[in-house]
Coordinates of C-alpha atoms and ligand atoms in Angstrom, one line a residue:
Chain A
M111 CA 104.9 126.5 68.6
P112 CA 102.4 124.7 70.4
K113 CA 103.3 122.2 72.4
L114 CA 100.2 120.2 73.6
V115 CA 97.4 119.8 71.7
L116 CA 94.0 118.3 72.4
E117 CA 91.3 118.3 69.7
D118 CA 87.6 117.6 70.0
V119 CA 88.3 115.0 72.6
H120 CA 85.2 113.1 74.0
V121 CA 85.5 110.7 77.2
H122 CA 82.8 108.7 78.8
Y123 CA 82.2 106.9 81.7
G124 CA 80.2 104.1 80.9
G125 CA 77.3 105.7 80.1
I126 CA 78.0 109.3 82.0
K127 CA 79.7 111.8 79.2
A128 CA 82.6 113.4 81.4
L129 CA 84.2 115.4 78.3
K130 CA 82.0 116.5 75.2
G131 CA 84.6 117.7 72.8
I132 CA 87.6 119.5 74.2
S133 CA 89.8 121.5 72.6
L134 CA 93.1 123.3 74.1
E135 CA 96.6 124.5 73.4
I136 CA 99.6 124.4 75.5
D137 CA 102.6 126.1 74.1
A138 CA 106.1 125.7 75.6
G139 CA 106.9 127.3 78.9
E140 CA 103.6 128.7 79.5
I141 CA 101.3 128.2 82.7
V142 CA 97.6 127.6 81.3
T143 CA 95.3 127.4 83.9
L144 CA 91.8 125.3 83.8
I145 CA 89.2 126.3 85.9
G146 CA 85.7 125.2 86.5
A147 CA 82.7 123.9 88.9
N148 CA 82.9 120.6 90.9
G149 CA 82.5 118.1 88.3
A150 CA 83.4 120.3 85.8
G151 CA 85.7 117.3 84.0
K152 CA 89.0 119.0 85.1
T153 CA 90.2 115.9 86.5
T154 CA 89.2 113.7 83.8
T155 CA 91.0 116.0 81.5
L156 CA 94.1 115.5 83.4
R157 CA 93.6 112.0 83.8
T158 CA 93.0 111.9 79.6
I159 CA 96.2 113.5 78.8
S160 CA 98.3 111.7 81.3
G161 CA 97.0 107.9 79.7
L162 CA 94.9 106.9 82.3
L163 CA 91.8 107.3 80.6
R164 CA 91.4 106.6 77.1
P165 CA 89.1 109.2 74.6
A166 CA 86.2 108.1 72.7
A167 CA 86.8 110.2 70.3
G168 CA 89.7 112.8 69.3
R169 CA 93.1 113.4 69.2
I170 CA 95.9 114.9 71.7
T171 CA 99.4 115.3 70.6
F172 CA 102.6 116.6 72.3
D173 CA 105.2 118.4 69.9
G174 CA 103.9 116.4 67.4
A175 CA 103.7 112.8 68.9
D176 CA 99.9 111.3 69.0
L177 CA 99.5 110.5 72.6
T178 CA 96.1 109.2 72.0
R179 CA 96.3 105.6 72.2
L180 CA 99.7 105.2 74.6
K181 CA 99.2 104.2 78.1
P182 CA 100.5 106.2 81.4
H183 CA 103.8 105.0 81.2
E184 CA 104.8 105.7 77.8
I185 CA 103.2 109.0 78.4
V186 CA 105.6 109.4 81.1
A187 CA 108.4 108.5 78.9
Q188 CA 106.9 111.1 76.4
G189 CA 108.0 114.3 79.1
I190 CA 104.7 114.2 80.8
S191 CA 104.3 114.3 84.6
H192 CA 100.8 114.4 86.5
A193 CA 100.2 115.0 90.0
P194 CA 96.9 113.6 90.5
E195 CA 94.1 115.1 92.5
G196 CA 94.0 114.1 96.3
R197 CA 97.6 114.3 97.6
I198 CA 98.4 110.5 96.7
V199 CA 101.6 109.5 98.4
F200 CA 103.3 106.3 99.1
A201 CA 102.1 106.3 102.6
N202 CA 104.7 103.9 104.2
L203 CA 107.5 105.3 102.6
T204 CA 109.4 107.9 103.2
V205 CA 109.4 111.4 102.0
R206 CA 113.1 110.3 100.4
E207 CA 111.4 106.9 98.8
N208 CA 108.2 108.6 97.3
L209 CA 110.9 111.5 95.7
E210 CA 113.1 108.3 93.9
L211 CA 109.9 106.9 93.2
G212 CA 109.2 109.7 91.1
A213 CA 112.7 109.0 89.4
Y214 CA 111.5 105.3 88.6
R215 CA 112.3 105.7 84.7
R216 CA 115.5 107.3 85.3
R217 CA 119.0 105.6 85.4
D218 CA 120.9 109.3 85.1
R219 CA 122.1 109.2 88.7
D220 CA 123.7 112.2 88.5
G221 CA 120.7 114.2 87.2
I222 CA 118.5 112.4 89.6
R223 CA 120.3 113.5 92.7
R224 CA 120.6 117.2 91.1
D225 CA 116.9 116.9 90.9
L226 CA 116.3 115.6 94.1
E227 CA 118.0 118.6 95.5
R228 CA 116.2 121.1 93.3
V229 CA 112.8 119.6 95.2
F230 CA 114.6 120.5 98.2
T231 CA 115.2 123.5 97.2
L232 CA 111.7 124.5 96.4
F233 CA 110.2 122.7 99.2
P234 CA 112.5 123.2 102.1
R235 CA 109.5 122.0 104.4
L236 CA 110.5 118.2 102.8
K237 CA 114.1 118.1 103.3
E238 CA 113.5 118.7 107.1
R239 CA 111.2 115.7 106.6
Y240 CA 112.9 113.3 104.2
S241 CA 113.2 110.5 106.4
Q242 CA 109.9 110.5 107.6
N243 CA 107.0 108.5 106.4
A244 CA 104.7 110.3 104.4
G245 CA 101.5 109.1 105.5
T246 CA 102.7 110.9 108.9
L247 CA 102.8 114.6 106.9
S248 CA 100.4 117.4 107.2
G249 CA 98.3 117.6 104.4
G250 CA 99.8 120.6 103.1
E251 CA 103.5 118.5 102.8
Q252 CA 101.8 115.7 101.2
Q253 CA 100.1 118.7 98.8
M254 CA 104.0 119.5 98.0
L255 CA 105.1 116.0 97.9
A256 CA 103.3 115.1 95.1
V257 CA 104.0 118.0 93.3
G258 CA 107.9 117.2 94.2
R259 CA 107.6 113.7 93.2
A260 CA 106.0 115.0 89.6
L261 CA 109.0 117.0 89.1
M262 CA 111.7 113.7 89.8
S263 CA 110.6 112.0 86.5
S264 CA 112.3 115.3 84.9
P265 CA 109.1 116.2 82.9
R266 CA 108.4 119.2 80.1
L267 CA 104.9 119.2 81.1
L268 CA 103.7 119.4 84.2
L269 CA 100.2 118.5 85.0
L270 CA 99.0 119.5 88.3
D271 CA 95.6 118.6 89.5
E272 CA 94.4 121.1 92.4
P273 CA 97.4 121.4 94.8
S274 CA 96.1 124.0 97.2
L275 CA 92.9 121.9 97.7
G276 CA 92.6 121.9 101.4
L277 CA 95.2 123.8 102.3
A278 CA 95.4 126.8 104.5
P279 CA 95.5 130.3 102.8
I280 CA 98.7 130.7 103.4
L281 CA 100.0 127.5 102.4
V282 CA 98.1 128.2 99.4
R283 CA 99.7 131.4 98.5
D284 CA 103.5 129.2 99.0
I285 CA 102.1 126.8 96.7
F286 CA 101.5 129.3 93.9
Q287 CA 104.8 130.5 94.5
T288 CA 106.3 127.9 94.4
I289 CA 104.8 126.9 90.7
R290 CA 105.6 130.2 89.6
E291 CA 108.9 129.7 90.4
I292 CA 108.9 126.2 88.9
N293 CA 107.7 127.6 85.4
A294 CA 109.9 130.1 86.1
Q295 CA 113.0 127.5 86.0
G296 CA 111.4 126.3 82.0
M297 CA 108.4 124.3 82.8
T298 CA 105.4 124.1 80.9
V299 CA 102.5 123.8 83.5
L300 CA 99.2 122.6 83.2
L301 CA 97.4 123.6 86.4
V302 CA 93.7 122.5 87.2
E303 CA 92.2 124.7 90.0
Q304 CA 89.1 125.4 91.8
N305 CA 90.7 128.3 93.1
A306 CA 90.3 130.2 89.9
H307 CA 91.2 133.5 91.5
M308 CA 94.8 132.7 92.4
A309 CA 95.1 130.5 89.7
L310 CA 94.5 133.0 87.0
Q311 CA 97.0 135.2 88.8
I312 CA 99.9 133.4 88.0
A313 CA 98.4 131.5 84.4
A314 CA 99.2 133.5 81.4
R315 CA 96.3 131.7 80.0
G316 CA 93.4 130.2 81.1
Y317 CA 90.0 127.5 79.9
V318 CA 87.0 127.6 81.9
L319 CA 85.2 124.5 82.0
E320 CA 81.7 123.6 82.5
T321 CA 79.9 120.1 81.9
G322 CA 82.4 118.8 79.7
Q323 CA 83.2 122.0 77.3
V324 CA 84.9 125.0 77.2
I325 CA 83.0 127.6 77.6
H326 CA 85.3 130.8 77.8
S327 CA 88.9 131.1 77.0
G328 CA 91.7 133.7 76.9
A329 CA 95.0 135.5 78.5
A330 CA 94.3 135.0 82.2
K331 CA 94.1 138.9 82.9
E332 CA 91.1 139.2 80.6
L333 CA 89.1 136.0 81.7
A334 CA 89.9 137.4 85.7
S335 CA 88.1 140.7 84.3
D336 CA 85.2 139.2 82.5
E337 CA 82.0 139.7 83.8
R338 CA 80.8 136.1 83.5
V339 CA 84.1 134.5 84.9
K340 CA 83.8 136.9 88.0
K341 CA 80.2 136.0 88.5
A342 CA 80.7 132.3 88.6
Y343 CA 84.1 131.5 89.6
L344 CA 85.6 134.3 91.1
G345 CA 82.7 134.9 93.5
E346 CA 82.0 138.2 92.7
Chain B
M43 CA 118.0 102.6 106.6
S44 CA 115.3 103.4 104.1
G45 CA 113.7 100.3 102.3
A46 CA 114.3 101.7 98.7
R47 CA 118.1 102.5 99.8
R48 CA 118.7 99.3 101.1
A49 CA 117.0 97.0 98.4
W50 CA 119.4 99.4 96.2
M51 CA 122.1 98.3 97.7
A52 CA 121.2 94.9 97.5
V53 CA 120.6 94.9 93.8
E54 CA 124.4 96.6 93.2
R55 CA 125.8 93.9 95.1
F56 CA 124.1 91.5 93.6
A57 CA 124.9 92.9 90.3
T58 CA 128.4 93.3 91.3
A59 CA 128.7 89.8 93.1
S60 CA 131.3 88.3 90.7
L61 CA 129.9 85.3 88.3
V62 CA 131.9 82.7 89.9
G63 CA 130.7 83.9 93.6
R64 CA 127.0 83.2 92.7
L65 CA 128.2 79.8 90.9
A66 CA 129.8 78.8 94.1
A67 CA 127.1 79.9 96.1
L68 CA 124.7 77.9 94.4
A69 CA 127.2 74.6 94.3
V70 CA 127.4 74.9 98.3
T71 CA 123.8 75.2 98.4
I72 CA 123.7 71.8 96.1
A73 CA 126.0 70.0 97.9
V74 CA 124.5 70.8 101.6
L75 CA 120.6 69.8 100.3
V76 CA 122.5 66.4 98.7
V77 CA 123.8 65.6 102.0
L78 CA 120.6 67.0 103.6
D79 CA 118.5 64.4 101.0
R80 CA 120.9 61.4 101.9
A81 CA 121.1 61.6 105.6
L82 CA 116.9 63.1 106.2
S83 CA 115.4 60.4 104.0
R84 CA 117.5 57.6 106.0
L85 CA 117.0 59.2 109.6
L86 CA 113.6 60.4 109.7
N87 CA 110.8 57.8 110.2
P88 CA 108.5 58.1 106.7
Y89 CA 105.9 60.0 108.4
V90 CA 107.8 62.8 109.7
F91 CA 109.9 62.6 106.4
R92 CA 106.4 63.2 104.6
I93 CA 105.4 65.7 106.6
L94 CA 108.7 67.8 106.0
M95 CA 108.0 67.5 101.9
L96 CA 104.8 68.7 102.1
C97 CA 106.2 71.1 103.8
G98 CA 108.3 72.1 101.5
I99 CA 105.8 71.6 98.7
N100 CA 103.6 74.5 100.7
I101 CA 106.1 76.9 100.9
V102 CA 106.8 76.6 97.1
L103 CA 102.7 77.6 97.0
A104 CA 102.5 80.1 99.3
V105 CA 105.6 82.4 98.5
S106 CA 104.5 82.3 94.8
L107 CA 101.3 83.0 95.8
N108 CA 102.8 86.2 98.2
L109 CA 103.6 87.3 94.7
I110 CA 100.2 87.8 93.4
N111 CA 98.0 88.2 96.2
G112 CA 100.7 90.1 98.8
F113 CA 103.1 91.9 97.0
T114 CA 100.9 93.3 93.9
G115 CA 97.4 93.6 95.7
Q116 CA 95.6 91.2 93.6
F117 CA 93.2 88.4 94.7
S118 CA 94.0 85.4 93.8
I119 CA 92.0 82.1 94.5
G120 CA 93.1 79.8 91.9
H121 CA 96.4 78.8 92.7
A122 CA 95.3 74.7 92.8
G123 CA 94.5 75.2 89.1
F124 CA 97.8 76.2 88.3
M125 CA 99.2 73.4 90.6
A126 CA 96.9 71.0 89.1
I127 CA 98.1 72.2 85.9
G128 CA 102.2 71.5 86.6
G129 CA 100.9 68.4 88.3
Y130 CA 98.9 66.9 85.7
A131 CA 101.6 67.9 83.0
A132 CA 105.0 67.3 84.4
A133 CA 103.3 63.3 85.5
A134 CA 102.1 62.8 81.9
M135 CA 105.4 63.8 80.7
T136 CA 107.4 61.5 82.8
T137 CA 105.0 58.9 82.3
Y138 CA 104.2 58.9 78.6
W139 CA 107.5 59.8 77.2
G140 CA 109.6 58.9 80.4
P141 CA 111.0 55.6 78.9
A142 CA 111.8 56.7 75.4
A143 CA 113.6 59.6 76.9
L144 CA 115.6 57.6 79.3
K145 CA 116.4 55.6 76.6
A146 CA 117.6 58.1 74.5
F147 CA 119.5 59.7 77.4
A148 CA 121.4 56.5 77.8
A149 CA 122.0 56.1 74.5
V150 CA 124.5 59.1 74.9
G151 CA 126.1 58.0 77.7
L152 CA 123.6 59.6 80.4
A153 CA 122.4 56.6 82.3
G154 CA 121.1 55.9 85.9
G155 CA 120.3 58.7 88.0
I156 CA 121.8 61.4 85.6
G157 CA 119.3 60.3 83.3
T158 CA 116.3 60.6 85.5
S159 CA 117.6 63.8 87.1
M160 CA 117.5 65.7 83.7
L161 CA 114.6 64.2 82.5
F162 CA 112.7 65.3 86.2
V163 CA 114.4 68.4 85.6
L164 CA 112.7 68.8 82.0
A165 CA 109.3 67.6 83.5
L166 CA 109.1 70.2 86.2
L167 CA 110.1 73.1 83.6
F168 CA 107.4 71.7 81.4
G169 CA 104.9 71.7 84.2
G170 CA 105.8 75.2 85.1
L171 CA 106.1 76.3 82.0
L172 CA 102.5 75.4 81.1
A173 CA 100.8 77.0 84.0
A174 CA 103.0 79.7 83.7
A175 CA 100.9 80.3 80.2
A176 CA 97.7 79.6 82.0
G177 CA 99.0 82.5 84.7
L178 CA 99.3 84.5 81.4
L179 CA 95.4 83.7 80.4
V180 CA 94.2 84.2 83.9
G181 CA 96.7 87.7 84.4
I182 CA 94.5 89.3 81.5
P183 CA 91.6 89.7 83.3
S184 CA 93.4 91.1 86.0
L185 CA 93.9 94.2 84.1
R186 CA 89.8 95.1 84.4
L187 CA 88.8 93.5 87.3
R188 CA 90.1 93.5 90.9
G189 CA 89.0 92.7 94.1
D190 CA 86.1 90.2 94.7
Y191 CA 85.5 90.2 90.4
L192 CA 89.2 88.9 90.2
A193 CA 88.6 86.4 92.9
I194 CA 85.6 85.2 91.3
V195 CA 87.1 84.7 87.9
T196 CA 90.5 82.8 89.5
L197 CA 88.4 80.9 92.0
G198 CA 86.2 79.8 88.7
F199 CA 89.4 79.1 86.6
G200 CA 90.6 76.3 88.9
E201 CA 87.4 74.8 88.9
I202 CA 87.7 74.6 84.9
I203 CA 91.1 73.3 85.1
R204 CA 90.1 70.6 87.9
V205 CA 86.7 69.6 85.5
V206 CA 88.6 69.4 82.5
I207 CA 91.3 67.5 83.7
L208 CA 88.5 65.0 85.3
N209 CA 87.3 65.0 81.9
L210 CA 90.6 64.2 80.2
D211 CA 90.9 60.1 79.7
F212 CA 94.8 60.0 79.2
L213 CA 94.7 61.8 82.9
G214 CA 92.7 58.9 84.6
G215 CA 89.7 61.0 84.7
A216 CA 87.6 60.5 87.4
R217 CA 89.8 57.3 88.2
G218 CA 92.6 59.2 88.9
F219 CA 96.5 59.4 87.2
P220 CA 98.3 56.4 88.6
G221 CA 102.1 55.2 88.0
I222 CA 104.0 58.4 88.3
P223 CA 107.0 57.6 89.1
R224 CA 108.4 58.7 92.6
Y225 CA 111.6 61.1 90.8
T226 CA 110.6 63.9 94.0
N227 CA 113.1 63.4 96.6
F228 CA 114.1 66.2 99.5
F229 CA 116.5 67.8 96.6
W230 CA 114.6 68.8 94.5
V231 CA 111.8 70.1 97.5
A232 CA 114.3 72.1 98.8
F233 CA 116.1 73.3 95.9
S234 CA 112.7 74.4 94.6
G235 CA 112.0 76.4 97.8
V236 CA 115.4 77.6 98.0
V237 CA 114.8 79.1 94.2
V238 CA 111.0 80.3 94.9
V239 CA 112.2 82.5 98.0
L240 CA 115.1 83.5 96.1
V241 CA 113.7 84.7 92.7
V242 CA 110.4 86.8 94.8
R243 CA 112.8 88.4 96.7
N244 CA 115.8 89.3 94.2
L245 CA 112.4 90.5 91.9
V246 CA 110.4 92.2 94.9
S247 CA 113.6 94.2 96.2
S248 CA 115.4 95.5 93.7
A249 CA 114.7 98.7 92.3
Y250 CA 112.9 98.0 89.7
G251 CA 110.7 95.6 91.6
L252 CA 109.3 98.3 93.8
A253 CA 106.8 98.8 91.3
F254 CA 104.9 95.3 92.3
R255 CA 104.3 97.2 95.6
M256 CA 103.6 100.6 93.5
V257 CA 100.9 98.8 91.9
R258 CA 99.4 97.5 95.3
D259 CA 99.4 100.6 97.4
D260 CA 98.2 102.9 94.5
E261 CA 97.9 101.9 90.5
T262 CA 97.2 105.5 89.7
A263 CA 100.3 106.8 91.6
A264 CA 102.1 103.8 90.0
A265 CA 101.0 104.7 86.6
A266 CA 101.8 108.4 87.0
M267 CA 105.5 107.7 88.0
G268 CA 105.9 105.8 84.5
V269 CA 105.7 102.1 86.0
D270 CA 103.4 100.1 83.6
T271 CA 101.2 98.3 85.5
T272 CA 99.6 95.7 83.1
R273 CA 103.1 94.7 82.7
F274 CA 103.7 93.9 86.5
K275 CA 100.3 92.5 87.5
V276 CA 100.6 90.3 84.5
M277 CA 103.8 89.4 85.4
A278 CA 102.9 88.3 89.0
F279 CA 100.2 86.0 87.5
V280 CA 103.1 84.2 85.4
I281 CA 105.7 84.0 87.9
G282 CA 103.3 83.0 90.6
A283 CA 102.0 80.3 88.3
F284 CA 105.2 79.1 86.9
F285 CA 106.3 78.1 90.9
A286 CA 102.6 77.1 91.5
G287 CA 103.0 74.5 88.4
I288 CA 106.6 73.3 89.6
A289 CA 104.8 72.7 92.9
G290 CA 102.0 70.8 91.5
A291 CA 104.9 68.4 89.2
L292 CA 106.9 68.0 93.0
F293 CA 103.4 66.6 94.4
G294 CA 102.6 64.1 91.7
H295 CA 106.3 62.7 91.6
Y296 CA 106.0 62.8 95.4
L297 CA 102.6 61.2 95.8
I298 CA 102.8 58.7 92.6
Y299 CA 99.5 59.1 92.0
L300 CA 97.3 62.1 91.1
H301 CA 93.5 62.9 91.4
T302 CA 91.3 66.3 91.0
N303 CA 89.8 65.9 94.4
S304 CA 93.8 67.3 95.7
F305 CA 92.9 70.5 93.8
T306 CA 89.7 71.6 94.8
F307 CA 89.1 75.5 95.5
M308 CA 89.3 73.9 99.4
K309 CA 93.4 73.7 98.2
S310 CA 93.4 77.5 96.9
F311 CA 91.7 78.5 100.2
E312 CA 94.7 77.1 102.0
I313 CA 97.4 78.6 100.1
V314 CA 95.3 82.0 100.6
I315 CA 95.2 81.3 104.3
M316 CA 98.9 80.6 104.6
V317 CA 99.9 84.0 103.3
V318 CA 97.3 85.9 105.3
L319 CA 98.4 84.2 108.2
G320 CA 101.8 84.5 107.6
G321 CA 101.6 88.4 106.2
M322 CA 100.5 89.6 102.7
G323 CA 104.0 90.6 101.2
S324 CA 106.3 88.7 103.9
I325 CA 108.6 86.1 102.6
I326 CA 109.7 84.4 105.9
G327 CA 106.1 85.0 107.0
S328 CA 104.8 82.4 103.9
V329 CA 107.7 80.4 104.7
I330 CA 106.3 79.6 108.3
A331 CA 102.6 79.4 107.9
A332 CA 103.1 77.0 105.3
I333 CA 105.4 74.9 107.6
L334 CA 102.6 75.7 110.6
L335 CA 99.5 75.2 108.7
T336 CA 100.7 71.8 107.7
I337 CA 101.9 70.5 110.8
L338 CA 99.0 72.0 112.9
P339 CA 96.2 69.4 111.4
E340 CA 98.5 66.8 112.2
L341 CA 99.2 67.6 115.6
L342 CA 95.6 67.8 115.8
R343 CA 94.9 64.3 114.9
S344 CA 94.5 62.9 118.5
V345 CA 91.4 65.0 118.3
Q346 CA 90.1 63.3 115.3
Q347 CA 86.5 64.5 114.4
Y348 CA 87.3 68.1 116.2
R349 CA 90.3 68.4 113.9
M350 CA 88.4 71.2 111.9
V351 CA 86.9 72.5 114.5
F352 CA 90.6 73.4 116.9
Y353 CA 91.7 74.7 113.4
S354 CA 89.4 77.2 112.5
A355 CA 89.3 78.5 115.8
L356 CA 93.0 78.7 116.4
L357 CA 93.2 80.6 112.9
I358 CA 90.1 82.9 114.0
V359 CA 92.4 83.5 117.2
L360 CA 95.3 84.9 115.1
M361 CA 93.4 86.6 112.9
L362 CA 92.1 88.4 115.6
T363 CA 95.2 89.0 117.6
R364 CA 97.3 89.4 114.3
P365 CA 95.1 91.1 111.7
Q366 CA 98.4 91.7 109.6
G367 CA 99.6 88.4 110.1
L368 CA 102.7 86.9 111.8
F369 CA 104.9 89.3 109.9
G370 CA 102.9 91.8 109.0
S371 CA 104.1 93.0 105.6
G372 CA 107.6 92.6 106.7
T373 CA 108.7 95.1 103.9
P374 CA 110.2 98.4 103.9
F375 CA 106.6 99.3 103.1
G376 CA 105.8 99.0 106.7
L377 CA 102.4 97.5 108.6
G378 CA 98.9 97.9 108.0
R379 CA 99.3 97.6 103.9
L380 CA 97.1 94.6 104.1
W381 CA 93.5 96.5 102.8
S382 CA 95.2 100.0 102.0
K383 CA 93.1 101.4 99.8
R384 CA 93.5 101.3 96.1
R385 CA 92.3 104.0 93.6
E386 CA 91.4 102.2 90.7
V387 CA 92.8 103.2 87.3
R388 CA 89.5 103.4 85.8
R389 CA 89.2 103.3 81.8
A390 CA 86.5 105.2 80.1
A391 CA 84.3 103.0 78.0
Ligands
ADP522 N1 84.9 107.5 87.8 C1 84.0 108.0 87.9 N2 83.0 107.1 87.3 C2 81.9 107.9 87.0 N3 81.5 109.2 86.2 C3 82.6 110.2 87.1 C4 84.1 109.3 87.7 N4 84.7 110.3 87.8 C5 84.5 111.3 87.3 N5 82.8 111.0 87.2 C6 82.2 112.7 86.3 O1 82.5 113.0 85.3 C7 82.6 114.2 85.6 C8 84.1 115.0 85.7 O2 83.9 114.6 86.7 P1 85.5 115.4 87.4 O3 86.4 115.1 86.0 O4 86.4 114.7 88.3 O5 85.2 116.8 87.4 P2 86.4 117.9 88.3 O6 87.8 117.6 88.3 O7 86.1 118.9 87.1 O8 85.5 118.4 89.8 C9 81.2 114.6 86.8 O9 80.4 114.6 86.6 C10 81.8 113.0 87.5 O10 80.8 112.8 88.1
MG523 MG1 88.9 117.2 90.2

């Protein structure tokens, strides 16, 4: 049964057409990746799903519920959590406070504590720095914090926008490994990446975006061996 | 201890405090203020007393504006407009309906001081609520506009209010509104000050109210975490305007005369300066800056024509040496978030 469905979604920024009819589906338990060059519309797609942008046309449903007209906080309440592009953390709050804010809408104290432990298990580095201000973390640690914080709302679907951006290669491998672990625990993940190579290794399926349209889609393995995709996005 | 945890504990302590405990605290506060009211109005010379009253009214204005500008990160320079609405609304109520209301109160045995106090409380609330309604109106553009654009809208709003009042005959128009009963005393000013500080403090330090500062620091991240950013931005405007209205009502019933000249954008700027000087997001900062900036012009009276020059020079020096304000943000969010970059929630057109 498909979980998240986008049907012919159009998004404009003023006069600029950023998405020109995107359709995609993500099943429960999958990692699906959205790859494409800079400016293809990947971030716009995630922001539209999480309600930060409103589509000019098209429909978005999650488990049958229509999300198209919902506001961001209502979409969080539906079980979708978004780790935005660019390591947006509250710089003057501690790591722990940032994580607690991720659980802003929750009232189940025990569940929150359990999820905090879970995030610390996934990202031991965050536990070491839990009383440190988030602004003093390294880029990679802030990225982990952004992902950890998104997990704290206890979502059913996790939207990740370029979690590997600007990280050293060793950290890139770590973060992809962690995403795989999160998925293994049952989380559905929509992963936006410029690092198509790594993304296609951990994803089950992928969509290739170009100037606001889906130009290829399919099983990650097939995309990874597709000549056109290889040439354009895998640098081969 | 971390800020969020401290806030959490404060909320819990408040939530678990018994109703009796809270009522007792309130009763003691009121008793102390009543005694102070009697003592100060007798002991202080009228000039000093007047400055004291204006300090109190400015505290209400500065702390309430801090909720909008300091804690929620919006930029309103129309606070004098809300103050005018509250001032004129309350004055109209006590002047036009006051005598009839007092007679009605007396008929049910509430004569004298109790009757006038009741009338004044009603007038304060009426002024506050009308200003809050205007806050709702102004809060709505704040959802789409920010920074300079929002500032211009609020500035324009303040001026429109002033011009409208100037043209309303039953509010005195250009002649001003005379004959307002002098109901404002030290007690009501101090009590309003205590209430605004408590309300804003509890609001922004509660786990729920952390959202105000989340909206300020990063609107996208706040929304991504499930904060209804719209609600908090509008709420800041409504609550801030409510207390500005109360301040206006206190002001009118102290001066017993209102004129739109008291509510020009210069007054709005004065309040903004108090908030910035005290520290955006610091309640104690706003309180102290309101007192300083009320007293300072009086101290500079001896140098008469250079007064504004001194005043401006002092402000410039202060802002150069402490750009984050006297008290910084005075919050667990630390210093220097004053002009923190905010990513915008962009709505596709
Ligand atoms: N706030 C904005 N205003 C106007 N155009 C924008 C805005 N954000 C993105 N765009 C444009 O929309 C297109 C898609 O951008 P984006 O979704 O950020 O791409 P990606 O994440 O794939 O790099 C680009 O052409 C970009 O220039
Ligand atoms: Mg992007």
